[in-house]
């Protein structure tokens, strides 16, 4: 790894009780693994880079992974707005374009971690609420209803972006994250992955004959790479791309031989490679431009609901950033880095609204999982992936070709990628006392409520109208609470932070892992902070010092 191998933060002295000579029966001892602030089992870390051919292929692989969520969101929302297949294709193009732009901005001026910024499901409830408000209105055509809805979404995204801008550049988020300890980070990062289980095996089973082989092939690749050193290198870095190509071809064969000619419409939609209609509907060339759907519409009820989603994406991105830092071989991001990244995320949401994206963006969990699968945490790889996002956003026919990959193939990949992110969250417990009953209590309650409460809210939410369990006369208030408590990272962060900072906090300072954590909370607490997170070139001279 090409990293600062010589800069190692010295751990605080820990009092260890002497072992009794001889030990009791059954007191055998195995090897002890000391805490590691950086994950060292990577081939390429945050600023070490593969060869250019590998970098391009790895960047394309990141594009393929983020494409799944983009297509899912457009497939879920656009038909409900009254949009046609052509409208869906153009929404996908707008989402891809903004993902590319926002990812570049985040890797240059935000956390500088190799994180793809992709469209977020956190905005779904607020968008569905906007769609519902226009259902009773009369329009000359369904396309007119679609345009009206998109303009209202644009206005809501533009105004609600002020939440993240204030949280970030007002340093509020930095103050909050300084109350995080490893005991809080473990459940937050874990549920970033575990909370997305609904997009894994349940969606895979929409077409099990292609989804299950995809999952099995991805796992088998981990065994096949041990056969030969050349196979090891190829399969370790490109197993997902190879698996997608093989199973996509298999799905095309099943479609061609008529395997889905006499099945239910939902099965056809999930399994066939020719049911997306995107290829025939997408324009050859289209440059996304500001206010492409028309002048934005501003309504207070819509804006307040979207503000809840903006806050939720801050929590989701923060957990994802911690996972990305570990899988990129960096130290945990300091508070000032997180605060500037959330502020920039607000600016990016403003751009999403201006350029007509259907939802705002957040750090993509699946792409962070890909860092672990490939053992490549290079920042350059993710920056190269933005070229594919922007290219396929402009040249719609080419992007539509890859967007026709059946969604169960993506769902099978997510089973692996989300699992990696959830598991990396567990690794943060090495900095705290995992034998402390206090810590066990907080971890258990935060993990369970972080999954259980959102599951209740999601189960009791009508996806046609956006109505959730909270149903008062104030629609905006309903949208805020339903969105907030539908997010596993947000719930885990609230529960974990409250418990860890109020339940015997001062007496258990060492058990909470604070001595390990303090150097990564301060700008100059560890020499590596500047190495990983400083701005490129001389940009830092133009930006206030508290964001460096």
XYZ file of C-alpha atoms in Angstrom:
548
model
C 0.000 0.000 0.000
C 1.244 3.450 -0.858
C 0.265 5.173 2.375
C 1.845 6.925 5.324
C 3.183 3.746 6.837
C 5.496 5.636 9.155
C 2.772 7.750 10.804
C 1.071 5.664 13.446
C -0.900 7.150 16.288
C 0.292 5.583 19.512
C -2.605 3.970 21.360
C -3.288 5.085 24.908
C -1.897 2.915 27.680
C -4.371 0.278 28.718
C -4.204 -1.370 32.098
C -4.221 -5.123 31.620
C -4.688 -7.452 34.539
C -1.806 -9.961 34.754
C -2.672 -13.489 33.728
C -2.442 -16.101 36.448
C 0.405 -18.526 35.942
C -0.826 -21.777 34.489
C -4.392 -20.469 34.120
C -7.593 -22.355 34.882
C -8.783 -25.428 33.000
C -10.007 -24.390 29.581
C -8.041 -21.156 29.755
C -6.210 -21.699 26.468
C -5.069 -18.510 24.745
C -5.049 -17.749 21.052
C -3.396 -14.904 19.160
C -4.306 -11.342 20.089
C -4.993 -8.839 17.295
C -4.357 -5.225 18.334
C -6.623 -2.441 17.042
C -5.704 -1.175 13.571
C -6.670 2.400 12.743
C -6.219 1.717 9.020
C -7.292 -1.355 7.100
C -4.060 -2.673 5.610
C -5.328 -5.606 3.515
C -5.860 -3.425 0.465
C -3.969 -3.439 -2.814
C -4.600 0.250 -3.505
C -5.527 2.841 -0.909
C -7.011 6.281 -1.124
C -4.157 7.931 -3.055
C -2.414 4.950 -4.582
C -3.655 4.045 -8.030
C -3.856 0.965 -10.282
C -2.618 1.120 -13.872
C -4.719 3.259 -16.185
C -6.432 0.314 -17.983
C -7.423 -1.178 -14.622
C -8.509 2.227 -13.333
C -10.864 2.699 -16.291
C -12.362 -0.786 -15.903
C -12.784 -0.335 -12.166
C -14.415 3.048 -12.776
C -16.845 1.458 -15.232
C -17.626 -1.194 -12.608
C -18.538 1.550 -10.132
C -20.842 3.059 -12.759
C -22.616 -0.270 -13.264
C -23.121 -0.696 -9.513
C -24.656 2.762 -8.971
C -26.850 2.394 -12.063
C -29.092 -0.131 -10.297
C -30.370 2.293 -7.647
C -30.798 5.011 -10.272
C -33.051 2.804 -12.390
C -34.972 1.567 -9.321
C -35.818 5.110 -8.199
C -36.904 6.225 -11.673
C -38.958 3.031 -12.142
C -40.728 3.594 -8.816
C -41.479 7.324 -9.154
C -41.876 8.331 -12.814
C -44.939 6.164 -13.660
C -46.691 7.497 -10.541
C -46.083 11.038 -11.813
C -47.761 10.211 -15.110
C -44.495 10.058 -16.999
C -43.942 7.949 -20.100
C -41.033 5.642 -20.909
C -39.324 8.596 -22.566
C -39.786 10.696 -19.440
C -38.317 7.872 -17.366
C -35.267 7.739 -19.636
C -34.727 11.494 -19.307
C -35.093 11.342 -15.512
C -32.445 8.597 -15.420
C -30.187 10.799 -17.537
C -30.661 13.734 -15.143
C -29.934 11.515 -12.125
C -26.797 10.098 -13.737
C -25.530 13.523 -14.749
C -25.998 14.982 -11.280
C -24.457 11.906 -9.648
C -21.347 12.415 -11.757
C -21.097 16.126 -10.987
C -21.776 15.664 -7.266
C -19.268 12.811 -6.962
C -16.557 14.948 -8.523
C -17.336 17.822 -6.177
C -17.326 15.556 -3.109
C -14.002 13.910 -4.008
C -12.411 17.307 -4.678
C -13.880 19.599 -2.008
C -15.868 17.386 0.383
C -14.596 14.400 2.324
C -12.143 13.594 -0.511
C -12.990 9.932 0.115
C -13.673 7.546 -2.810
C -17.453 7.697 -2.423
C -19.940 7.810 -5.281
C -22.795 10.247 -4.657
C -25.920 8.574 -6.012
C -29.697 9.183 -5.861
C -31.282 8.514 -2.479
C -34.433 6.583 -1.546
C -34.726 8.871 1.502
C -36.596 11.381 -0.673
C -39.204 8.837 -1.813
C -41.823 9.605 0.862
C -41.620 13.359 0.243
C -41.805 12.872 -3.532
C -44.779 10.507 -3.188
C -46.510 13.120 -1.049
C -45.987 15.710 -3.816
C -47.332 13.246 -6.391
C -50.434 12.669 -4.239
C -51.138 16.402 -4.036
C -51.475 16.553 -7.840
C -53.535 13.376 -8.242
C -56.838 15.227 -7.813
C -55.897 18.064 -10.141
C -57.053 18.200 -13.754
C -54.427 18.260 -16.490
C -54.654 18.278 -20.261
C -52.509 15.118 -20.398
C -50.511 12.761 -18.203
C -47.344 14.372 -19.520
C -48.582 17.743 -18.244
C -49.097 16.186 -14.795
C -45.583 14.775 -14.938
C -44.090 18.175 -15.775
C -46.058 19.877 -13.000
C -44.891 17.288 -10.469
C -41.262 17.557 -11.526
C -41.385 21.346 -11.209
C -42.736 21.000 -7.669
C -39.961 18.524 -6.815
C -37.402 20.962 -8.225
C -38.677 23.770 -6.013
C -38.690 21.559 -2.909
C -35.134 20.341 -3.497
C -33.859 23.880 -4.044
C -35.327 25.344 -0.848
C -34.747 22.314 1.414
C -31.063 22.235 0.474
C -30.610 25.034 3.003
C -30.845 22.400 5.778
C -27.633 20.619 4.821
C -25.894 23.877 3.949
C -26.621 25.234 7.442
C -25.810 21.936 9.172
C -22.499 21.749 7.350
C -21.125 25.231 6.859
C -22.710 26.411 10.107
C -20.562 23.757 11.861
C -23.640 22.220 13.537
C -22.886 18.797 12.103
C -19.296 19.029 13.299
C -20.477 19.713 16.857
C -22.797 16.694 16.661
C -20.167 14.319 15.282
C -17.767 15.244 18.083
C -20.161 13.368 20.363
C -19.685 10.188 18.327
C -17.571 7.379 19.764
C -16.880 3.870 18.436
C -19.929 2.733 20.433
C -22.085 5.042 18.264
C -20.280 4.409 14.977
C -20.720 0.614 15.132
C -24.557 0.580 14.956
C -24.713 3.544 12.546
C -22.392 1.947 9.973
C -23.876 -1.522 10.500
C -27.433 -0.406 9.746
C -26.224 1.610 6.744
C -25.798 -1.847 5.189
C -28.268 -4.000 7.126
C -31.079 -1.461 6.801
C -31.117 -1.989 3.028
C -31.971 -5.695 3.230
C -35.223 -5.077 1.336
C -33.225 -4.299 -1.805
C -31.298 -7.564 -1.495
C -32.766 -11.052 -1.430
C -36.455 -9.969 -1.511
C -35.832 -8.143 -4.799
C -33.578 -10.959 -6.026
C -36.557 -13.310 -5.702
C -38.574 -11.242 -8.192
C -36.682 -13.359 -10.747
C -34.916 -16.094 -8.841
C -33.674 -17.932 -11.941
C -31.280 -15.078 -12.761
C -30.877 -13.484 -9.327
C -29.792 -16.612 -7.480
C -27.197 -17.679 -10.100
C -25.790 -14.138 -9.918
C -25.399 -14.379 -6.138
C -23.885 -17.869 -6.322
C -21.456 -16.823 -9.073
C -20.259 -13.837 -7.047
C -19.531 -16.104 -4.081
C -17.905 -18.812 -6.222
C -15.533 -16.203 -7.666
C -14.025 -15.821 -4.179
C -13.024 -19.503 -4.328
C -11.928 -19.526 -7.983
C -9.458 -16.686 -7.472
C -7.341 -19.074 -5.366
C -6.745 -21.364 -8.354
C -4.070 -19.297 -10.127
C -2.329 -16.003 -9.405
C -3.539 -14.463 -12.695
C -7.097 -15.552 -11.988
C -6.745 -14.144 -8.484
C -5.930 -10.664 -9.753
C -8.735 -10.616 -12.338
C -11.486 -12.094 -10.163
C -10.634 -10.072 -7.091
C -10.998 -6.780 -8.938
C -13.534 -7.552 -11.653
C -15.649 -10.447 -10.313
C -18.762 -8.285 -10.182
C -18.345 -6.990 -13.726
C -17.716 -10.508 -15.038
C -20.673 -11.939 -13.128
C -23.038 -9.226 -14.381
C -21.939 -9.877 -17.982
C -22.444 -13.656 -17.708
C -25.846 -13.526 -15.993
C -27.085 -10.688 -18.218
C -26.211 -12.842 -21.224
C -28.006 -15.793 -19.598
C -31.101 -13.614 -19.086
C -30.956 -12.553 -22.740
C -30.883 -16.224 -23.811
C -33.892 -17.048 -21.605
C -35.743 -14.091 -23.092
C -34.867 -15.093 -26.681
C -35.978 -18.726 -26.304
C -39.375 -17.686 -24.945
C -38.936 -18.709 -21.318
C -41.029 -15.722 -20.220
C -43.712 -15.724 -22.899
C -46.464 -17.065 -20.648
C -45.686 -15.652 -17.223
C -47.181 -12.962 -15.027
C -46.588 -9.332 -16.065
C -44.506 -8.663 -12.946
C -42.252 -11.629 -13.736
C -41.842 -10.410 -17.301
C -40.887 -6.953 -16.060
C -38.275 -8.364 -13.675
C -36.765 -11.097 -15.863
C -36.873 -10.040 -19.485
C -34.088 -7.891 -20.920
C -36.422 -6.195 -23.409
C -39.127 -4.865 -21.061
C -37.569 -1.622 -19.873
C -38.450 0.195 -23.164
C -35.607 2.560 -22.310
C -33.517 1.798 -25.375
C -36.259 2.829 -27.794
C -37.368 5.817 -25.699
C -34.064 7.423 -24.752
C -32.767 10.268 -26.949
C -29.465 9.781 -28.719
C -27.996 12.979 -27.320
C -29.410 15.229 -24.607
C -27.552 17.675 -22.400
C -29.230 18.139 -19.006
C -29.654 21.857 -18.395
C -31.060 24.058 -15.611
C -34.841 23.987 -15.179
C -35.287 21.545 -18.042
C -38.805 20.679 -16.841
C -39.871 24.315 -16.478
C -39.834 26.965 -13.759
C -39.776 25.444 -10.262
C -42.900 25.511 -8.098
C -42.534 26.386 -4.414
C -45.022 25.150 -1.820
C -44.347 25.285 1.902
C -45.924 21.866 2.567
C -43.654 20.227 -0.011
C -40.543 22.018 1.210
C -40.934 21.031 4.871
C -41.368 17.384 3.956
C -38.242 17.479 1.808
C -36.281 19.042 4.670
C -36.755 15.845 6.657
C -35.250 13.881 3.779
C -32.306 16.289 3.598
C -31.525 15.688 7.277
C -31.816 11.924 6.811
C -29.311 11.938 3.954
C -26.836 13.702 6.258
C -27.064 10.791 8.696
C -26.872 8.191 5.928
C -23.887 9.831 4.246
C -22.026 10.185 7.546
C -22.259 6.453 8.263
C -21.228 5.687 4.692
C -18.229 8.047 4.930
C -16.934 6.208 8.005
C -17.219 2.890 6.134
C -15.532 4.371 3.040
C -12.622 5.731 5.067
C -11.939 2.287 6.522
C -12.251 0.505 3.170
C -9.983 3.085 1.515
C -7.184 2.610 4.039
C -7.672 6.056 5.577
C -8.207 7.060 9.175
C -11.715 7.983 10.344
C -12.803 11.369 8.951
C -12.403 14.251 11.455
C -15.367 16.397 12.452
C -14.296 19.331 10.254
C -14.182 17.034 7.198
C -17.661 15.666 7.885
C -19.094 19.132 8.386
C -17.740 20.482 5.097
C -18.931 17.358 3.268
C -22.495 17.778 4.567
C -22.427 21.447 3.612
C -21.295 20.508 0.117
C -24.029 17.876 -0.020
C -26.500 20.719 0.517
C -25.012 22.635 -2.398
C -25.234 19.481 -4.491
C -28.926 19.129 -3.568
C -29.407 22.705 -4.730
C -27.852 21.697 -8.057
C -30.091 18.597 -8.166
C -33.113 20.869 -7.959
C -31.790 23.309 -10.543
C -30.971 20.560 -13.059
C -34.248 18.704 -12.514
C -33.229 15.501 -10.738
C -36.171 13.583 -9.255
C -34.442 13.155 -5.867
C -31.373 14.415 -4.046
C -28.106 12.520 -3.733
C -26.363 10.760 -0.884
C -23.230 8.649 -0.485
C -23.818 5.353 -2.311
C -23.584 2.383 0.075
C -23.219 -0.217 -2.670
C -20.226 1.565 -4.183
C -18.509 1.665 -0.802
C -19.097 -2.085 -0.547
C -17.387 -2.419 -3.924
C -14.234 -0.880 -2.412
C -14.098 -3.848 -0.048
C -14.936 -6.434 -2.687
C -12.186 -5.264 -5.050
C -9.632 -4.314 -2.341
C -9.192 -1.043 -4.252
C -9.904 2.166 -2.355
C -8.359 4.528 -4.878
C -9.892 7.994 -5.119
C -8.899 8.208 -8.783
C -11.000 5.146 -9.666
C -14.161 6.814 -8.336
C -13.321 10.064 -10.101
C -12.936 8.173 -13.382
C -16.357 6.570 -12.801
C -17.905 10.049 -13.026
C -16.797 10.242 -16.655
C -19.011 7.224 -17.390
C -21.948 8.730 -15.492
C -21.754 12.007 -17.382
C -21.073 10.347 -20.760
C -24.041 7.961 -20.501
C -26.226 10.795 -19.179
C -25.575 12.793 -22.340
C -25.587 9.923 -24.857
C -28.880 8.411 -23.774
C -29.046 5.371 -26.082
C -25.789 3.977 -24.728
C -26.847 4.572 -21.135
C -30.244 2.976 -21.780
C -28.506 -0.176 -23.031
C -26.900 -0.769 -19.632
C -30.011 0.421 -17.787
C -31.868 -2.553 -19.305
C -29.975 -4.965 -17.019
C -32.706 -6.776 -15.006
C -32.959 -5.409 -11.473
C -32.661 -8.847 -9.743
C -29.053 -8.946 -11.019
C -28.342 -5.727 -9.131
C -30.194 -7.075 -6.075
C -27.928 -10.143 -5.991
C -24.855 -7.895 -6.077
C -26.302 -5.793 -3.255
C -26.547 -8.894 -1.041
C -22.738 -8.980 -1.090
C -21.972 -5.252 -1.170
C -24.366 -4.206 1.612
C -23.080 -7.096 3.710
C -19.488 -5.853 3.400
C -20.488 -2.377 4.610
C -22.449 -3.824 7.547
C -19.478 -5.999 8.516
C -17.008 -3.123 8.326
C -19.162 -1.358 10.891
C -18.514 -4.184 13.340
C -14.761 -3.571 13.077
C -15.081 -0.209 14.869
C -15.785 -2.012 18.161
C -12.057 -2.812 18.361
C -11.521 0.732 19.690
C -13.971 0.266 22.602
C -14.369 -2.357 25.299
C -16.479 -5.079 23.716
C -16.758 -6.845 27.090
C -18.449 -3.891 28.785
C -22.103 -4.630 29.582
C -22.844 -0.923 29.243
C -21.476 -0.899 25.706
C -23.244 -4.157 24.862
C -26.546 -2.666 26.038
C -26.138 0.484 23.917
C -24.960 -1.439 20.859
C -27.796 -3.923 21.086
C -30.543 -1.352 21.582
C -29.196 0.972 18.867
C -28.865 -1.880 16.355
C -32.261 -3.356 17.091
C -34.206 -0.094 17.129
C -32.238 1.110 14.103
C -33.719 -1.767 12.126
C -37.013 -2.380 13.934
C -38.429 1.174 13.990
C -37.772 1.855 10.266
C -39.200 -1.558 9.401
C -42.448 -0.599 11.161
C -42.600 2.753 9.360
C -41.812 1.254 5.946
C -44.332 -1.578 6.410
C -47.090 0.878 7.326
C -46.348 3.348 4.542
C -48.590 3.357 1.468
C -46.154 3.639 -1.438
C -48.909 4.963 -3.707
C -49.660 7.998 -1.568
C -46.688 8.325 0.778
C -48.927 8.063 3.858
C -46.992 6.665 6.817
C -47.875 5.759 10.415
C -47.762 9.420 11.518
C -51.004 10.917 10.208
C -51.859 14.290 11.693
C -53.654 17.148 9.976
C -50.286 18.713 9.145
C -48.999 16.891 6.061
C -45.550 18.491 6.232
C -45.132 17.319 9.836
C -46.152 13.792 8.805
C -43.593 13.754 5.990
C -40.760 14.876 8.281
C -41.391 12.229 10.957
C -42.245 9.434 8.526
C -39.061 10.124 6.563
C -36.874 10.473 9.664
C -38.025 7.252 11.312
C -37.934 5.282 8.061
C -34.145 5.700 7.951
C -32.119 3.059 9.853
C -28.922 5.198 10.099
C -30.880 8.214 11.380
C -32.645 6.168 14.076
C -29.449 4.349 15.102
C -27.576 7.662 15.263
C -30.228 9.292 17.466
C -30.545 6.336 19.845
C -26.817 5.587 20.030
C -25.698 9.202 20.539
C -28.276 9.872 23.257
C -27.527 6.690 25.195
C -23.736 6.806 24.862
C -23.485 10.429 26.007
C -25.936 10.191 28.910
C -25.632 6.666 30.341
C -22.660 6.597 32.743
C -20.662 8.494 30.133
C -18.000 10.182 32.296
C -17.292 7.097 34.375
C -16.729 4.951 31.283
C -14.659 7.312 29.153
C -11.969 4.731 28.407
C -14.431 1.897 27.810
C -16.222 4.050 25.223
C -12.973 4.275 23.219
C -12.583 8.034 23.543
C -8.773 7.964 24.013
C -8.514 6.160 20.672
C -11.020 8.428 18.999
C -9.883 11.927 20.017
C -6.950 12.221 17.553
C -9.329 11.718 14.630
C -11.792 14.326 15.856
C -9.322 17.187 15.688
C -7.646 18.698 12.647
C -4.125 18.320 14.022
C -4.794 15.398 16.339
C -3.015 12.989 13.994
C -0.532 13.741 11.205
C -2.418 11.503 8.795
C -5.568 13.642 8.935
C -3.925 16.260 6.744
C -2.512 13.617 4.421
C -5.863 12.013 3.649
C -8.293 14.918 3.816
C -6.479 18.100 2.781
C -7.693 19.919 -0.320
C -5.808 19.450 -3.607
C -3.289 22.015 -4.864
C -3.640 25.412 -3.196
C -7.421 25.414 -2.863
C -7.122 25.457 0.947
C -5.829 29.029 0.760
C -9.216 30.149 -0.594
C -11.382 28.322 1.965
C -11.931 29.263 5.637
C -9.551 27.372 7.914
C -12.266 25.680 9.961
C -13.174 23.582 6.920
C -9.599 22.430 6.125
